[in-house]
Amino acid sequence: MLRRAYSKEEQTVDTDYQTDEEWLLNIQRKLYTWSQGHPGEAWRDTWKWVIHPQNLRLAWQRVARNRGKRTPGVDGLTVRRVEQRIGVERFLDELRQRLRNGDYRPMPVRRVMIPKRGKPGQFRPLGVPTVADRVVQAAILHLLEPIFEAGFYPCSYGFRPKKSCRDAVEHIRNAIRPRKERSRTDRPSPPYQWVIEGDIKGCFDNIDHHSVMQRVRRRIGDVKVCRLVRAFLKAGVLANDAFLRSEAGTPQGEILSPLLANIVLSAIEERYERFVVPRLSRAGTPYVRPGNEIRKFRHRERMAGRPVFLPVRYADDFVVLVTGTQEIARAEKEELARFLSEELKLILSPEKTHVTALTDGFHFLSHRIYLRWDDRWGYWPRVEVPKEKINDLRYRVKQMTKRGSTHLSFQEVIDALNPMLRGWGYFYRHCYGAKDVFYKVDYYAWDRLRRWLRKKYPKSPRRAVQRRYLRRIGDRPRLRWVDKRPLFLTGDISVGRHNLVKLRYPDYAIAASESPVHNERCTPGSGTGVRETTAGNRSIGALAPCSLAGRNAR
């Protein structure tokens, strides 16, 4: 059902004395608040904001800040060439005029093959749109994201603002952690025993266009916007000077692709909705269970001997935690594969989709997660750095310090190692035993540089080389290799468990909670249910459909 969220007076946005960022934040706040209160309705007045000059300027800034600004599309234009030859204002004015007149047509994306990290000989296809297409997609994303973000499930983390893979991993750790009941004195049993590791074959390349548009039209009633989104899906690919029609899939590299993939893959959470955000009815009024009630609901299901399923998804990587027997988990894997095939036209890889016991452990987002037995506490969840990732880092350090690189200066080698060590260390700093792993990595890098210096200066005395490059920085006891800048040590990174309770929310969600304006909305899940009014509600928990953070993640 198509419906306006506000009256004409409420939809009017005062743009006087507003910066572009303030204008967009105000629009996104309205869309987010409306979408939360009207989950079954579609917003139909979006086009006027897509082609608004302020939105296009912000879209240009987003494209100009991206690392791919130097990569041209099929028309050969880059951001710098547009700035130098055409001018930004003229470029945006002409683009806006084409959009208003209906003359704008998306161009095919240029296919570029990039090597897969850690998989020699394998490549990932990347689609590079033109600069104009990137700007239009960014303008559409600014408006579609708050509408769909309000309806996404709290167990989905990939390609969402202010969410990361650390949140997804910590969500799983909290979910599988046994909790002791007050009435019992024995060791608590784990709430989940099995996990379904899902792997979708070529997810981005095989997403069904009909499924995408069907789900987009549920929330977007503007025909022009839907037609433009479909045009981007059907734009085609230019590979090796040959045009390929797009019958399915959304190219990786497009700005809209992550959002469209999330819109489609949210069907996985919908399948298990009663275990994530079950919508019930109290006195004839539908409502959404708060987080603590959801946890108690799942506990009652377990006590009654019924299976419980909890999905956690990061983009196209997902797992489903299962309470029950191995036969139940295997049967659910087959049902899930059938569901994805019929509903989304996606195929689960039978070779990579497994049912694994949590005591054996599984890999998710480059982390190893498992239940470990402790004589004092019973089963306890562990998140560790996989040995393969440690060996992969050691291999990359070895490649940068091999004999063939002695023509480089010592500082060039340090500058090549530092960002790699820093990024790797901060990614794994929340794992169990991270400090011990970091010390071993630091020693290996330190020793490789020592060997590299001996190869570079074979005739110099060892002590002379060490006096030149080995120094103590400040009051730190550890010696570092230093030229102009020191070698980064991962052991200096502060480690600790990731705090899922401190989940961050998008700026427009925070703005919606702090707005002094009375926001009229329907009770979530009610469709045409009773309206409720919130005035200046500052509680972020009131914005989220369900909070599974921290202790409520079980």
PDB file of N, CA and C in Angstrom, residues 416-452:
ATOM      1  N   ALA A 416      56.606  -0.246   3.901  1.00  0.00           N
ATOM      2  CA  ALA A 416      55.762  -1.276   3.288  1.00  0.00           C
ATOM      3  C   ALA A 416      55.201  -2.234   4.337  1.00  0.00           C
ATOM      4  N   LEU A 417      55.960  -2.490   5.396  1.00  0.00           N
ATOM      5  CA  LEU A 417      55.511  -3.421   6.428  1.00  0.00           C
ATOM      6  C   LEU A 417      54.520  -2.787   7.404  1.00  0.00           C
ATOM      7  N   ASN A 418      54.703  -1.518   7.727  1.00  0.00           N
ATOM      8  CA  ASN A 418      53.913  -0.897   8.797  1.00  0.00           C
ATOM      9  C   ASN A 418      52.405  -0.935   8.560  1.00  0.00           C
ATOM     10  N   PRO A 419      51.886  -0.493   7.402  1.00  0.00           N
ATOM     11  CA  PRO A 419      50.422  -0.548   7.237  1.00  0.00           C
ATOM     12  C   PRO A 419      49.864  -1.963   7.263  1.00  0.00           C
ATOM     13  N   MET A 420      50.641  -2.929   6.780  1.00  0.00           N
ATOM     14  CA  MET A 420      50.178  -4.311   6.797  1.00  0.00           C
ATOM     15  C   MET A 420      50.105  -4.836   8.235  1.00  0.00           C
ATOM     16  N   LEU A 421      51.147  -4.580   9.029  1.00  0.00           N
ATOM     17  CA  LEU A 421      51.149  -5.032  10.417  1.00  0.00           C
ATOM     18  C   LEU A 421      50.093  -4.302  11.239  1.00  0.00           C
ATOM     19  N   ARG A 422      49.934  -3.015  10.995  1.00  0.00           N
ATOM     20  CA  ARG A 422      48.959  -2.236  11.764  1.00  0.00           C
ATOM     21  C   ARG A 422      47.532  -2.710  11.469  1.00  0.00           C
ATOM     22  N   GLY A 423      47.197  -2.872  10.190  1.00  0.00           N
ATOM     23  CA  GLY A 423      45.853  -3.319   9.837  1.00  0.00           C
ATOM     24  C   GLY A 423      45.551  -4.713  10.346  1.00  0.00           C
ATOM     25  N   TRP A 424      46.526  -5.613  10.231  1.00  0.00           N
ATOM     26  CA  TRP A 424      46.325  -6.991  10.698  1.00  0.00           C
ATOM     27  C   TRP A 424      46.148  -7.021  12.207  1.00  0.00           C
ATOM     28  N   GLY A 425      46.964  -6.246  12.919  1.00  0.00           N
ATOM     29  CA  GLY A 425      46.887  -6.247  14.370  1.00  0.00           C
ATOM     30  C   GLY A 425      45.580  -5.687  14.898  1.00  0.00           C
ATOM     31  N   TYR A 426      45.122  -4.573  14.335  1.00  0.00           N
ATOM     32  CA  TYR A 426      43.874  -3.984  14.813  1.00  0.00           C
ATOM     33  C   TYR A 426      42.665  -4.846  14.444  1.00  0.00           C
ATOM     34  N   PHE A 427      42.779  -5.626  13.380  1.00  0.00           N
ATOM     35  CA  PHE A 427      41.674  -6.506  13.008  1.00  0.00           C
ATOM     36  C   PHE A 427      41.509  -7.640  14.019  1.00  0.00           C
ATOM     37  N   TYR A 428      42.628  -8.146  14.545  1.00  0.00           N
ATOM     38  CA  TYR A 428      42.566  -9.308  15.437  1.00  0.00           C
ATOM     39  C   TYR A 428      42.791  -8.951  16.909  1.00  0.00           C
ATOM     40  N   ARG A 429      42.745  -7.697  17.283  1.00  0.00           N
ATOM     41  CA  ARG A 429      43.075  -7.336  18.662  1.00  0.00           C
ATOM     42  C   ARG A 429      42.018  -7.774  19.670  1.00  0.00           C
ATOM     43  N   HIS A 430      40.835  -8.181  19.206  1.00  0.00           N
ATOM     44  CA  HIS A 430      39.789  -8.624  20.127  1.00  0.00           C
ATOM     45  C   HIS A 430      39.775 -10.140  20.307  1.00  0.00           C
ATOM     46  N   CYS A 431      40.700 -10.843  19.687  1.00  0.00           N
ATOM     47  CA  CYS A 431      40.717 -12.304  19.786  1.00  0.00           C
ATOM     48  C   CYS A 431      41.360 -12.761  21.094  1.00  0.00           C
ATOM     49  N   TYR A 432      41.019 -13.981  21.468  1.00  0.00           N
ATOM     50  CA  TYR A 432      41.613 -14.578  22.662  1.00  0.00           C
ATOM     51  C   TYR A 432      43.088 -14.875  22.380  1.00  0.00           C
ATOM     52  N   GLY A 433      43.958 -14.509  23.329  1.00  0.00           N
ATOM     53  CA  GLY A 433      45.383 -14.754  23.167  1.00  0.00           C
ATOM     54  C   GLY A 433      46.039 -13.883  22.126  1.00  0.00           C
ATOM     55  N   ALA A 434      45.428 -12.728  21.808  1.00  0.00           N
ATOM     56  CA  ALA A 434      45.968 -11.871  20.753  1.00  0.00           C
ATOM     57  C   ALA A 434      47.352 -11.347  21.116  1.00  0.00           C
ATOM     58  N   LYS A 435      47.585 -11.049  22.388  1.00  0.00           N
ATOM     59  CA  LYS A 435      48.874 -10.476  22.787  1.00  0.00           C
ATOM     60  C   LYS A 435      50.010 -11.445  22.517  1.00  0.00           C
ATOM     61  N   ASP A 436      49.824 -12.716  22.826  1.00  0.00           N
ATOM     62  CA  ASP A 436      50.867 -13.706  22.563  1.00  0.00           C
ATOM     63  C   ASP A 436      51.125 -13.833  21.066  1.00  0.00           C
ATOM     64  N   VAL A 437      50.060 -13.822  20.278  1.00  0.00           N
ATOM     65  CA  VAL A 437      50.217 -13.899  18.823  1.00  0.00           C
ATOM     66  C   VAL A 437      50.969 -12.676  18.312  1.00  0.00           C
ATOM     67  N   PHE A 438      50.650 -11.503  18.832  1.00  0.00           N
ATOM     68  CA  PHE A 438      51.302 -10.274  18.378  1.00  0.00           C
ATOM     69  C   PHE A 438      52.792 -10.285  18.695  1.00  0.00           C
ATOM     70  N   TYR A 439      53.170 -10.773  19.872  1.00  0.00           N
ATOM     71  CA  TYR A 439      54.589 -10.820  20.225  1.00  0.00           C
ATOM     72  C   TYR A 439      55.357 -11.744  19.280  1.00  0.00           C
ATOM     73  N   LYS A 440      54.733 -12.861  18.909  1.00  0.00           N
ATOM     74  CA  LYS A 440      55.391 -13.776  17.971  1.00  0.00           C
ATOM     75  C   LYS A 440      55.512 -13.155  16.585  1.00  0.00           C
ATOM     76  N   VAL A 441      54.483 -12.435  16.165  1.00  0.00           N
ATOM     77  CA  VAL A 441      54.532 -11.761  14.866  1.00  0.00           C
ATOM     78  C   VAL A 441      55.611 -10.683  14.872  1.00  0.00           C
ATOM     79  N   ASP A 442      55.696  -9.921  15.969  1.00  0.00           N
ATOM     80  CA  ASP A 442      56.711  -8.872  16.062  1.00  0.00           C
ATOM     81  C   ASP A 442      58.115  -9.452  16.008  1.00  0.00           C
ATOM     82  N   TYR A 443      58.321 -10.559  16.706  1.00  0.00           N
ATOM     83  CA  TYR A 443      59.648 -11.171  16.686  1.00  0.00           C
ATOM     84  C   TYR A 443      60.003 -11.646  15.280  1.00  0.00           C
ATOM     85  N   TYR A 444      59.021 -12.226  14.594  1.00  0.00           N
ATOM     86  CA  TYR A 444      59.297 -12.706  13.238  1.00  0.00           C
ATOM     87  C   TYR A 444      59.656 -11.537  12.317  1.00  0.00           C
ATOM     88  N   ALA A 445      58.881 -10.434  12.378  1.00  0.00           N
ATOM     89  CA  ALA A 445      59.181  -9.273  11.539  1.00  0.00           C
ATOM     90  C   ALA A 445      60.531  -8.670  11.920  1.00  0.00           C
ATOM     91  N   TRP A 446      60.811  -8.606  13.229  1.00  0.00           N
ATOM     92  CA  TRP A 446      62.088  -8.066  13.700  1.00  0.00           C
ATOM     93  C   TRP A 446      63.249  -8.905  13.179  1.00  0.00           C
ATOM     94  N   ASP A 447      63.105 -10.226  13.242  1.00  0.00           N
ATOM     95  CA  ASP A 447      64.174 -11.120  12.799  1.00  0.00           C
ATOM     96  C   ASP A 447      64.345 -11.071  11.288  1.00  0.00           C
ATOM     97  N   ARG A 448      63.249 -10.950  10.538  1.00  0.00           N
ATOM     98  CA  ARG A 448      63.355 -10.859   9.081  1.00  0.00           C
ATOM     99  C   ARG A 448      64.087  -9.579   8.667  1.00  0.00           C
ATOM    100  N   LEU A 449      63.839  -8.480   9.369  1.00  0.00           N
ATOM    101  CA  LEU A 449      64.562  -7.246   9.056  1.00  0.00           C
ATOM    102  C   LEU A 449      66.038  -7.369   9.426  1.00  0.00           C
ATOM    103  N   ARG A 450      66.347  -8.070  10.490  1.00  0.00           N
ATOM    104  CA  ARG A 450      67.754  -8.291  10.847  1.00  0.00           C
ATOM    105  C   ARG A 450      68.461  -9.076   9.755  1.00  0.00           C
ATOM    106  N   ARG A 451      67.820 -10.119   9.253  1.00  0.00           N
ATOM    107  CA  ARG A 451      68.409 -10.905   8.172  1.00  0.00           C
ATOM    108  C   ARG A 451      68.542 -10.065   6.900  1.00  0.00           C
ATOM    109  N   TRP A 452      67.508  -9.219   6.653  1.00  0.00           N
ATOM    110  CA  TRP A 452      67.536  -8.381   5.445  1.00  0.00           C
ATOM    111  C   TRP A 452      68.704  -7.404   5.499  1.00  0.00           C
TER     112      TRP A 452
END
